[in-house]
CSV table of C-alpha atoms in Angstrom, one decimal:
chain,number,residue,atom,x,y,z
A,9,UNK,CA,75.1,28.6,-58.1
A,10,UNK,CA,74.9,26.2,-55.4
A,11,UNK,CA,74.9,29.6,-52.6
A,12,UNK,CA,71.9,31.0,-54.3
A,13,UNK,CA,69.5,27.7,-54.5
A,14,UNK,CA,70.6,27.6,-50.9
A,15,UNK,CA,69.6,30.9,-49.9
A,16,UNK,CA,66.6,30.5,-52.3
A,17,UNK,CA,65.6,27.6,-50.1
A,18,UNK,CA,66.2,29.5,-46.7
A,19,UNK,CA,64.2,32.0,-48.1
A,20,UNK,CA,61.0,30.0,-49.2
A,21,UNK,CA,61.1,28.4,-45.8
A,22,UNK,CA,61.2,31.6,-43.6
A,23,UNK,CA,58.2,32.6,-45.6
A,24,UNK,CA,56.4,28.9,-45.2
A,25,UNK,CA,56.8,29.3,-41.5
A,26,UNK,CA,55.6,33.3,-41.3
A,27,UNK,CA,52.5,32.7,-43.4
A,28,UNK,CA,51.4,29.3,-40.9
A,29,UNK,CA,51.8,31.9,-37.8
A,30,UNK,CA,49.8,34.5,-39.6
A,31,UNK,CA,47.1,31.8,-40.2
A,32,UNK,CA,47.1,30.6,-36.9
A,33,UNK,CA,47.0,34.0,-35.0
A,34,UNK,CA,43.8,35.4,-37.7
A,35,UNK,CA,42.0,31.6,-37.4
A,36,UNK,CA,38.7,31.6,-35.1
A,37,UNK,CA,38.6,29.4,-31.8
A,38,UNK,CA,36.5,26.3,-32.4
A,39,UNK,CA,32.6,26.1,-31.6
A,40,UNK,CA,33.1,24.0,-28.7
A,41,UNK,CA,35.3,26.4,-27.4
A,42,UNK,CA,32.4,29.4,-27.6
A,43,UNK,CA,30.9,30.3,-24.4
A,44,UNK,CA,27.5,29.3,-24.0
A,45,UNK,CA,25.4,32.3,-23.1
A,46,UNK,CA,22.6,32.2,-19.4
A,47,UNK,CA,19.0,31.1,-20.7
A,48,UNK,CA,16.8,32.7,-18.4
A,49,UNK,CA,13.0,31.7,-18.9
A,50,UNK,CA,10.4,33.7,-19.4
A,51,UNK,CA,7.0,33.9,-18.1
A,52,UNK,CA,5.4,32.0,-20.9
A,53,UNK,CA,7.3,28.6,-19.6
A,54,UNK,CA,4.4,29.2,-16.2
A,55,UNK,CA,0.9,28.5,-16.6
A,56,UNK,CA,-2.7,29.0,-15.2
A,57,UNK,CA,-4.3,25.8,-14.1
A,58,UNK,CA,-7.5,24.6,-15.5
A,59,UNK,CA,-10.6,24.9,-13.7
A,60,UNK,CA,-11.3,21.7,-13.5
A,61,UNK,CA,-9.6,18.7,-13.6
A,62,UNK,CA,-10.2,16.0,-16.3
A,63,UNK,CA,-11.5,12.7,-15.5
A,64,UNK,CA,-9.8,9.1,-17.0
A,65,UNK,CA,-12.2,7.6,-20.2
A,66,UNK,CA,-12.2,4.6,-18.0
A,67,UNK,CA,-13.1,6.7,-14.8
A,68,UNK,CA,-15.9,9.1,-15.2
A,69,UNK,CA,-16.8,10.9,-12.1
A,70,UNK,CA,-20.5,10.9,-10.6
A,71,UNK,CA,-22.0,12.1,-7.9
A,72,UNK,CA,-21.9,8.4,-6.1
A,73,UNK,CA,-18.8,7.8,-6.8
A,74,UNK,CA,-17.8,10.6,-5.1
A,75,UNK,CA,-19.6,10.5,-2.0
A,76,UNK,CA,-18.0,6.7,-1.9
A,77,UNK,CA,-14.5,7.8,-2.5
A,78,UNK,CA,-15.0,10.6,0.3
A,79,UNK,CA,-16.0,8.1,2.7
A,80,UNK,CA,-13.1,5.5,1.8
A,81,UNK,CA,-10.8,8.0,1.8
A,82,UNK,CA,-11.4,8.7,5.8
A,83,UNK,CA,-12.2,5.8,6.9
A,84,UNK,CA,-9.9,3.3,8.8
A,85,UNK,CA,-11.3,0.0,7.5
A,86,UNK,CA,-8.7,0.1,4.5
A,87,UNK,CA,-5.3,-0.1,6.9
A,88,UNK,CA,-4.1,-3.2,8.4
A,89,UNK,CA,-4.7,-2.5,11.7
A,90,UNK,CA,-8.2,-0.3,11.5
A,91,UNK,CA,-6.2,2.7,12.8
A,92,UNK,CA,-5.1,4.6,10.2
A,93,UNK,CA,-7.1,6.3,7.2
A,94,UNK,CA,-5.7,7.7,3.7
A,95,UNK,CA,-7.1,11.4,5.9
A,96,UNK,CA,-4.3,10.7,8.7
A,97,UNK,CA,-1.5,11.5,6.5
A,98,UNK,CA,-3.1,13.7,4.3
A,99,UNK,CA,-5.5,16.2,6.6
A,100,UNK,CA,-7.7,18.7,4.8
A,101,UNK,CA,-6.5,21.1,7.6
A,102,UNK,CA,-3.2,20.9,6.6
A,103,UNK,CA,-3.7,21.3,2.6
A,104,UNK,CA,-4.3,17.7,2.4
A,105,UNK,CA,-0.7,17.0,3.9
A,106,UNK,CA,0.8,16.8,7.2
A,107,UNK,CA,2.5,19.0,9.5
A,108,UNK,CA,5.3,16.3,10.4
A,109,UNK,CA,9.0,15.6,8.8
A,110,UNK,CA,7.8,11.7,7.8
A,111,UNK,CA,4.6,10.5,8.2
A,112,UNK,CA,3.4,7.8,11.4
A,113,UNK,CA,1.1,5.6,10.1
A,114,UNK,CA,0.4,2.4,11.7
A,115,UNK,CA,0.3,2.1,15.1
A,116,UNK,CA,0.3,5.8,15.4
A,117,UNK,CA,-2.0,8.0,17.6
A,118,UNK,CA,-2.8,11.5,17.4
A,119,UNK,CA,-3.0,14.3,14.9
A,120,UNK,CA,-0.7,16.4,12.9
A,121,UNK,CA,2.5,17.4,15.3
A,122,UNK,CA,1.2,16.1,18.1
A,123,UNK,CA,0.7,12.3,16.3
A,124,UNK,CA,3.7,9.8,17.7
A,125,UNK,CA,3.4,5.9,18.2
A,126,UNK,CA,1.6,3.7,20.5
A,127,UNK,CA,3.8,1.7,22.6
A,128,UNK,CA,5.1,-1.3,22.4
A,129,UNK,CA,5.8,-0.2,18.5
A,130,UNK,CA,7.6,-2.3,15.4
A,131,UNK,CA,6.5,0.1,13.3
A,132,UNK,CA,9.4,2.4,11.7
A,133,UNK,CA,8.3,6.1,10.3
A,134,UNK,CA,7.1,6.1,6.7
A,135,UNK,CA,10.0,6.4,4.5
A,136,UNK,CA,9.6,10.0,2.8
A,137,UNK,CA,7.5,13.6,3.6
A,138,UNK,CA,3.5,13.6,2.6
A,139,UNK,CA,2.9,15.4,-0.4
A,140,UNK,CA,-0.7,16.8,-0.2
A,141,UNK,CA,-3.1,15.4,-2.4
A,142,UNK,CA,-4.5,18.7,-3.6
A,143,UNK,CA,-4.1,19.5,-7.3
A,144,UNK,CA,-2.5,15.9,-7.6
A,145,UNK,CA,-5.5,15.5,-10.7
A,146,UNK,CA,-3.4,18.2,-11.8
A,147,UNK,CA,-0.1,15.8,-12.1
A,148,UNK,CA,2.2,16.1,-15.2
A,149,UNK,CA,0.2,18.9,-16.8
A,150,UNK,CA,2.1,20.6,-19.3
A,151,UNK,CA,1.5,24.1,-21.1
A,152,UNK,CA,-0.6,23.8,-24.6
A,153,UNK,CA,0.3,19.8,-24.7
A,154,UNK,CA,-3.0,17.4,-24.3
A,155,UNK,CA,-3.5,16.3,-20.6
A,156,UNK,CA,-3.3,12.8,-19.9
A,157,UNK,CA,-4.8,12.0,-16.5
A,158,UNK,CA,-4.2,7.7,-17.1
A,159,UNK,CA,-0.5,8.5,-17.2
A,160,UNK,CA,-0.5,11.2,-14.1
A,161,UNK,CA,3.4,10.5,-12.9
A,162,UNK,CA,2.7,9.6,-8.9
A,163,UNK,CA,5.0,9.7,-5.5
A,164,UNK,CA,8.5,11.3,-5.0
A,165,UNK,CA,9.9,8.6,-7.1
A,166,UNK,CA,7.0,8.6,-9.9
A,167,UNK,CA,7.0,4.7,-9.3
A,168,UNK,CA,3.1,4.8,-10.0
A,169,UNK,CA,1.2,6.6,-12.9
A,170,UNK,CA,-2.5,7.9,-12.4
A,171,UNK,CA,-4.9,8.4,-8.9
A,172,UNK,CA,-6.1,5.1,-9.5
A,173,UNK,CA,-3.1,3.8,-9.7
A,174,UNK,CA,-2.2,5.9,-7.0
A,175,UNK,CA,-5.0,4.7,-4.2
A,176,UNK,CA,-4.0,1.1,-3.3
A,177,UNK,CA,-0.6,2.1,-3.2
A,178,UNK,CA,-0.9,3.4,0.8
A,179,UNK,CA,-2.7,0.5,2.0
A,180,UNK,CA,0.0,-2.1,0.4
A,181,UNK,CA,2.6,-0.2,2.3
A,182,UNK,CA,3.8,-2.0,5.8
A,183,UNK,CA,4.7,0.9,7.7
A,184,UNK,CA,1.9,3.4,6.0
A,185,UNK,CA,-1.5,1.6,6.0
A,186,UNK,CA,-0.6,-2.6,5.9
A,187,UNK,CA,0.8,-3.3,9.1
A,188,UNK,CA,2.1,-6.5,10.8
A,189,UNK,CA,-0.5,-8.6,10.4
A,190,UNK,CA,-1.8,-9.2,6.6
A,191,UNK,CA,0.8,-9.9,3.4
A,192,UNK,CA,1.1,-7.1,1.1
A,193,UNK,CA,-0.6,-9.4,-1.9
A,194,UNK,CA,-3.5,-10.3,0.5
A,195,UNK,CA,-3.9,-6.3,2.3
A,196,UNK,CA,-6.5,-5.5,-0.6
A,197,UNK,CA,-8.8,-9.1,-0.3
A,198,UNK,CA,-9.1,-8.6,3.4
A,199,UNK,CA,-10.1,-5.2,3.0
A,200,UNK,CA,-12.8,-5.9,0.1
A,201,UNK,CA,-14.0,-8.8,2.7
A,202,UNK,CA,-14.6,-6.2,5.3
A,203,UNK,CA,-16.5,-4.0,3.0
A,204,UNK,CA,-18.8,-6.7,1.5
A,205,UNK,CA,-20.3,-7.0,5.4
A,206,UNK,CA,-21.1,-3.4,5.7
A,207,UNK,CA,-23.8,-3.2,4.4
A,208,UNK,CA,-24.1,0.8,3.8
A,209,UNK,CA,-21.2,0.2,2.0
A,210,UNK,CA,-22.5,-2.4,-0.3
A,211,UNK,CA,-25.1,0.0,-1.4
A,212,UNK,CA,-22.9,2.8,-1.8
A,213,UNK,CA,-20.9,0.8,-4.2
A,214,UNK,CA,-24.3,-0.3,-6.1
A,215,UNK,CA,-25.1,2.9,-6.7
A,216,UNK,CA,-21.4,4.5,-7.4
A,217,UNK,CA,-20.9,1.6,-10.2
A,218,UNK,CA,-24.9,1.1,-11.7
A,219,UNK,CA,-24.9,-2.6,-13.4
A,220,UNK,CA,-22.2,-4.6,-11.9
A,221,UNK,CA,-23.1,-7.8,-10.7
A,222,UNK,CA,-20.4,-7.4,-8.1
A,223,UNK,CA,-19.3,-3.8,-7.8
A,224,UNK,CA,-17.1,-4.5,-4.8
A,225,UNK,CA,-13.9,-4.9,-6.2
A,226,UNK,CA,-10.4,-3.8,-6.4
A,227,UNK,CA,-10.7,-1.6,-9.2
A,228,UNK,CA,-13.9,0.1,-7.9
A,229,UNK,CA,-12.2,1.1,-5.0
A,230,UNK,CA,-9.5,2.6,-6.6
A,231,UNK,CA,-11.7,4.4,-9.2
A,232,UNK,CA,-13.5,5.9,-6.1
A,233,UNK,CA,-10.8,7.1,-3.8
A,234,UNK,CA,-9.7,8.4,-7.4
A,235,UNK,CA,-12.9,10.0,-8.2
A,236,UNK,CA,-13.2,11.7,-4.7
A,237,UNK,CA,-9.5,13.1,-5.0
A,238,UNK,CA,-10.0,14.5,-8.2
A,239,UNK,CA,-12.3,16.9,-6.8
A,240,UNK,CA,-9.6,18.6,-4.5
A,241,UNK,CA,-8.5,21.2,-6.1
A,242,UNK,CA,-7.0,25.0,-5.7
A,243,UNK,CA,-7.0,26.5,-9.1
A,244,UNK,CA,-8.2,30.5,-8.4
A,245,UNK,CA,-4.5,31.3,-6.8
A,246,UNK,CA,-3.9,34.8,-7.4
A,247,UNK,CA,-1.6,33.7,-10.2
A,248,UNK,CA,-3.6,31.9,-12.0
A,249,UNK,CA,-5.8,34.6,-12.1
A,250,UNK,CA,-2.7,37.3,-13.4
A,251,UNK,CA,-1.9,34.6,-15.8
A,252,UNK,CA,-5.2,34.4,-17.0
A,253,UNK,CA,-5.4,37.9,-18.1
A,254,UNK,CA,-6.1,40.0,-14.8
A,255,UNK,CA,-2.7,41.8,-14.8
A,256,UNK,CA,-4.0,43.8,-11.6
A,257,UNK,CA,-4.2,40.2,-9.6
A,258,UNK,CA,-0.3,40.6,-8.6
A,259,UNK,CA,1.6,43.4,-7.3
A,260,UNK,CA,4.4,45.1,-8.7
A,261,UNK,CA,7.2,43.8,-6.1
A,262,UNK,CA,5.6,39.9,-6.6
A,263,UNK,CA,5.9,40.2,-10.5
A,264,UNK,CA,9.6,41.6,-9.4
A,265,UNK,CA,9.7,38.1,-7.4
A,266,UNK,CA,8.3,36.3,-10.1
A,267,UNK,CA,10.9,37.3,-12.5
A,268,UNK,CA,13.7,37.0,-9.8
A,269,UNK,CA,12.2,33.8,-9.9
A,270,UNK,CA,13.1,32.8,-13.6
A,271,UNK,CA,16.2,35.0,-13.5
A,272,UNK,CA,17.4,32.7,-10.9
A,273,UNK,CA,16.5,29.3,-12.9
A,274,UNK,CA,14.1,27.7,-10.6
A,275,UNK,CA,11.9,27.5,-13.5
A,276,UNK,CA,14.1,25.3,-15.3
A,277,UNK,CA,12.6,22.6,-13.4
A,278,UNK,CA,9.5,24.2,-11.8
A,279,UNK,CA,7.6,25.0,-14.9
A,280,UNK,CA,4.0,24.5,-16.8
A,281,UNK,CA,0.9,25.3,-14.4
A,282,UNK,CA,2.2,22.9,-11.8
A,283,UNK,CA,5.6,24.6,-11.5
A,284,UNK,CA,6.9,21.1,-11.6
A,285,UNK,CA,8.7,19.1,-14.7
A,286,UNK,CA,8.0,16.3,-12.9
A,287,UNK,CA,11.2,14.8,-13.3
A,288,UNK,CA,13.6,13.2,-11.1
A,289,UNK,CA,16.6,15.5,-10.1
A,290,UNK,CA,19.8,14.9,-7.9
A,291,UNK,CA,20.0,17.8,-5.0
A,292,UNK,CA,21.9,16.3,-2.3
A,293,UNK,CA,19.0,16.8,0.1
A,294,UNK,CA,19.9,15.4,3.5
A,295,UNK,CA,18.1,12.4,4.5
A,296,UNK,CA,15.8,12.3,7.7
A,297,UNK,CA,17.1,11.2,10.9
A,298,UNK,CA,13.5,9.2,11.2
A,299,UNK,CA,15.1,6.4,9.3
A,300,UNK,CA,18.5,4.7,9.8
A,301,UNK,CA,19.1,3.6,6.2
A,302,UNK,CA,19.2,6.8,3.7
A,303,UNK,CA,17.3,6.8,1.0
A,304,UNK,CA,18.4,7.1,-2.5
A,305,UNK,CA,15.7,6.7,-4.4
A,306,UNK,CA,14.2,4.5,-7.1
A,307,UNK,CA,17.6,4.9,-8.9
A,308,UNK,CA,19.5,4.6,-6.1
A,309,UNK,CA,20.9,8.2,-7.2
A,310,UNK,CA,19.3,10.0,-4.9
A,311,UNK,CA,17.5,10.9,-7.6
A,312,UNK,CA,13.3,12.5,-6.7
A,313,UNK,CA,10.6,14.2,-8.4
A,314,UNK,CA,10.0,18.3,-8.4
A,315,UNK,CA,6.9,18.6,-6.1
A,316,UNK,CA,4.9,21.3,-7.1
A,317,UNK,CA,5.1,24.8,-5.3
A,318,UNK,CA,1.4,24.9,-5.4
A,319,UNK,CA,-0.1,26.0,-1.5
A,320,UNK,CA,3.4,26.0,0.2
A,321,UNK,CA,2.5,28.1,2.8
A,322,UNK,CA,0.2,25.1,4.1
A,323,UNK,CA,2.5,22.3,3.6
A,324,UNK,CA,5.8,22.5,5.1
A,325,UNK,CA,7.9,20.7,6.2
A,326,UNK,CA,9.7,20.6,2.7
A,327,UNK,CA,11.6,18.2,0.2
A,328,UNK,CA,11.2,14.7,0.1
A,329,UNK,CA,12.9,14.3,3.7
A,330,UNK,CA,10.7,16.7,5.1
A,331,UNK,CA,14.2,17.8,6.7
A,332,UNK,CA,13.3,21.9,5.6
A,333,UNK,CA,10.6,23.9,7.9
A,334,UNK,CA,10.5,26.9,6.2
A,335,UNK,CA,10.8,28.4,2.8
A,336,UNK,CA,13.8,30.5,4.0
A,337,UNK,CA,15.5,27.2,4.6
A,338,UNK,CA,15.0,25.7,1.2
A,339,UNK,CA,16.0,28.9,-0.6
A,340,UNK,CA,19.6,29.1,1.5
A,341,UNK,CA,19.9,25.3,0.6
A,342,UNK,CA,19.6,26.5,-3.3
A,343,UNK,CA,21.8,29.2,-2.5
A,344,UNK,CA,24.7,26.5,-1.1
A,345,UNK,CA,24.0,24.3,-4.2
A,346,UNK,CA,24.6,27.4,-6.4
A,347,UNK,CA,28.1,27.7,-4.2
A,348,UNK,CA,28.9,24.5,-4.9
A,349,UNK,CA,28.3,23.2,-1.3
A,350,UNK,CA,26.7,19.4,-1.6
A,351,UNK,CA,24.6,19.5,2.0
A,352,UNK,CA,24.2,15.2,1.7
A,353,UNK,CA,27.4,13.6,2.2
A,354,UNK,CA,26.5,10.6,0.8
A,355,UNK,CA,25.6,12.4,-2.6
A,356,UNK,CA,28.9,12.8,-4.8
A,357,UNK,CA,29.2,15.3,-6.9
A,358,UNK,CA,29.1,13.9,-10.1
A,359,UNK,CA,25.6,12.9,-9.2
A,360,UNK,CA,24.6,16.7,-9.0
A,361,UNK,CA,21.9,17.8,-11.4
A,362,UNK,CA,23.4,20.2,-13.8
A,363,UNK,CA,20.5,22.4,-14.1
A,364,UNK,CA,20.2,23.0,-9.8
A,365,UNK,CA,24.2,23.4,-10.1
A,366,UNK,CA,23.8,26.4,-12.5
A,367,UNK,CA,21.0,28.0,-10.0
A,368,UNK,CA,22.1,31.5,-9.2
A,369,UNK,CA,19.8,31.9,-5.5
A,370,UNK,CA,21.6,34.8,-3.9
A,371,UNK,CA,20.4,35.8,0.0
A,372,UNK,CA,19.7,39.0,-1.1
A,373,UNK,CA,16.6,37.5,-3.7
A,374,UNK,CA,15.0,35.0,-1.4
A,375,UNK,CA,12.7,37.4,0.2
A,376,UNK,CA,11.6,38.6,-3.1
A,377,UNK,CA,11.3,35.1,-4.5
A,378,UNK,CA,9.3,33.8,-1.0
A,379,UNK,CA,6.9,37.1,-1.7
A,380,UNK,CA,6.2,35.5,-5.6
A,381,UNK,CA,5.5,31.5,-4.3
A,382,UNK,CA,2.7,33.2,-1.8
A,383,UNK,CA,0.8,34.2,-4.6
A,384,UNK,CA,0.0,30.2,-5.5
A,385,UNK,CA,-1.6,30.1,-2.6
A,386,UNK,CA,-5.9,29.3,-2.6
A,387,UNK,CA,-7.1,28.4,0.6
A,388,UNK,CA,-10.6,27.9,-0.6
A,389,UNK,CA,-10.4,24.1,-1.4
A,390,UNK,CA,-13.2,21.4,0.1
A,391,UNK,CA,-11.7,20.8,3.6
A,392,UNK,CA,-15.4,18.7,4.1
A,393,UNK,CA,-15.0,15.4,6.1
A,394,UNK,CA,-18.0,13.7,6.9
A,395,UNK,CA,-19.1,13.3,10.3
A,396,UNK,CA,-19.3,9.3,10.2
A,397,UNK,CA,-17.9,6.5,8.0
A,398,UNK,CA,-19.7,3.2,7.4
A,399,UNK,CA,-17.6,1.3,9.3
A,400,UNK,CA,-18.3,3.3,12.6
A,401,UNK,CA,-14.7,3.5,12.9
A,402,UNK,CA,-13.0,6.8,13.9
A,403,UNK,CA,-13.2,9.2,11.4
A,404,UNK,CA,-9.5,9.3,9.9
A,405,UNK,CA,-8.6,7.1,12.4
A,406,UNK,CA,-6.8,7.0,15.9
C-alpha cells in the first residue's frame, strides 16, 4: 500500500514539473522585451512657411518704425565703442550672417573673412557662430499650431524669447557690441543718451511711436530693431512652393533627397516649416579653438538649439562652433554619430541625444540629402542698407 502512494506521488510530481516546462516554452516574451519597430517621418511633419510673418499685439509694424529699426540696426552708435553695428555680424551679403567660425565684434576691423582685431586688443572672439537673422520672425513655428511671435525661442541656447527680447541682447554683450568701457546695466542709458542728441533720430522716433511724450526709450528701440527684422524674410524657396501645392517645383532626384532625408531621421529634430524643433540637443560638436574655455551651454550639457536649415548654402560655417565649412562636413559628422563615434571629447556618452544616436547618415546618401537642403534656398530677400545712418558713423561700422 505504502509502494503505490509512493509511486502515486512520484508520478503526480513528474507530471507537475512537465506541465510548468510546457507552460513556459508556449508563454509569450514580455512587452518590454518586444522590439520596437524604425519610425521614419513622413513628409507631412515639413511645412511651407507663411508669407508673411506676424507681428507681436504689443508690436505692430509701420512704415516708421521700420525705416527706424533699419537704421539702428546698421548703425554703430548702439556698441560700446561706436565700431560695431548689429549689420557687422549679421551682413545682408551673407544671408544676414557671417562668413567667419565666431564672430569679432569689438575692436574688430574689416568685413566678413577678412574682419580680424585692431591691435593692442582685450577683446576675446564672441563665444558661438552667427546665426542669420533671416526668417528669425519665423522662430518656433510649428505646423497647424497658433504662432506665437511674443514667445519666439532666441540664440543657440534659447536664453531669450521674442526679436524684441532678442535686440538688446548684442549690445549688453562685452565681447559682441558692449565693450571695455560702459557696465552691462548702464550699455542701454548711454546709448539712449546718444540718441536723444541726434536730432534726425529724435524725429525718427516721434514719428515711428505717434503720441509718446518721450518715445526714446528702451523699449522703443527694441520694438524697432524688432520691427525692421521682421521684415527679412525668405519664404518662396522652391520647397515651400512644392509644399504648397506645385508638385512640379522639385525634381524627381530632390524629392528622392527629401525622403532620404526623413528615411535617415534628420527630421526628427528638423521639422515644421523651419525644419527646426527648436530644442536643445546633445551632439558632441567640437568646440572652436577661438576660445580657450569650451562651451557647454546653458545646461552645462553641451546641450544647443536645432538651427534651422533654411538658406544654408549662404551661411556656412555650420553648428554652434562654427567649426563645419561645408555641408559635406556636417553630414560625415552625423554619419560618425550614427557609428557611435562622439567627435567632442569632453562630451560623455551618456550625454548623447538619443534621437541623433539613432540617425542612420550613410556616405552613400549625403549627396542626395545635400541635393534636397538646396531646395530651401531663396536668395531674393531685402539685402537694402541705407547709404547713411543718423549718427554719420560708418555704415555697419569699422
Amino acid at each position: 500500500m505504502e509502494r503505490s502512494i509512493l509511486q502515486l506521488s512520484k508520478w503526480l510530481l513528474c507530471n507537475v514539473w512537465l506541465l510548468f516546462l510546457l507552460t513556459a516554452c508556449n508563454s509569450k516574451p514580455e512587452a518590454s522585451h518586444k522590439k520596437h519597430e524604425k519610425v521614419i517621418e513622413t513628409v507631412d511633419v515639413l511645412g511651407a512657411l507663411p508669407q508673411y510673418a506676424s507681428d507681436p499685439a504689443n508690436n505692430p509694424g509701420n512704415p516708421q518704425k521700420i525705416k527706424l529699426g533699419r537704421f539702428l540696426f546698421f548703425d554703430p552708435i548702439l556698441s560700446g565703442n561706436k565700431d560695431v553695428s548689429c549689420a557687422t555680424c549679421h551682413q545682408p551679403e551673407s544671408n544676414y550672417a557671417e562668413f567667419l567660425e565666431t564672430s569679432i565684434g569689438v575692436n574688430g576691423v574689416g568685413s566678413g573673412s577678412k574682419r580680424r582685431f585692431r591691435e593692442p586688443n582685450e577683446i576675446p572672439f564672441v563665444k558661438r557662430n552667427s546665426q542669420s537673422v533671416l526668417n528669425t520672425a519665423f522662430n518656433g513655428i510649428k505646423n497647424n499650431e497658433t504662432y506665437d511671435p511674443e514667445s519666439a525661442p532666441m540664440f543657440w541656447d534659447l536664453r531669450a524669447k521674442g526679436l524684441e527680447q532678442q535686440a538688446l541682447e548684442p549690445i549688453k554683450s562685452f565681447e559682441e557690441m558692449r565693450g571695455s568701457y560702459y557696465h552691462k546695466d548702464k550699455i542701454i542709458a548711454e546709448v539712449l543718451n546718444r540718441i536723444q542728441k541726434i536730432p534726425a533720430y529724435t524725429k525718427l522716433f516721434s514719428e515711428a511711436f505717434t503720441g509718446e511724450k518721450n518715445p526714446v526709450n528702451e523699449l522703443n528701440l527694441s520694438k524697432a530693431i524688432a520691427a525692421y527684422e521682421r521684415t527679412l524674410v525668405a519664404t518662396n524657396t522652391r520647397f515651400d512652393q512644392y509644399m504648397r501645392g506645385d508638385k512640379n517645383a522639385l525634381s524627381v532626384s530632390e524629392i528622392d533627397g527629401m525622403n532620404t532625408f526623413l528615411k535617415a531621421g534628420c527630421a526628427k529634430c528638423h521639422s515644421g516649416p523651419m525644419l527646426s524643433d527648436y530644442k536643445l540637443h546633445t551632439l558632441g560638436v567640437p568646440d572652436t579653438k577661438n576660445r580657450k574655455e569650451s562651451d557647454t551651454g546653458i545646461n552645462n550639457n553641451y546641450a544647443f538649439r536645432t538651427p534651422t536649415l533654411r538658406n544654408l548654402r549662404y551661411t556656412s560655417p555650420y553648428m554652434h562652433s562654427g567649426k563645419f565649412l561645408t555641408l559635406d562636413d556636417v553630414l560625415m559628422f552625423y554619419e560618425d554619430i550614427s557609428g557611435g563615434k562622439i567627435i567632442n571629447p569632453k562630451v560623455k556618452a551618456e550625454q548623447m541625444d538619443s534621437l541623433v544616436t539613432h540617425l542612420d547618415v550613410n556616405f552613400k546618401d549625403i549627396s542626395s540629402i545635400i541635393e534636397f537642403l538646396n531646395t530651401l534656398n531663396d536668395d531674393s530677400f531685402d539685402k537694402t542698407m541705407p547709404v547713411k545712418v543718423p549718427s554719420g558713423l560708418p555704415v555697419k561700422g569699422l
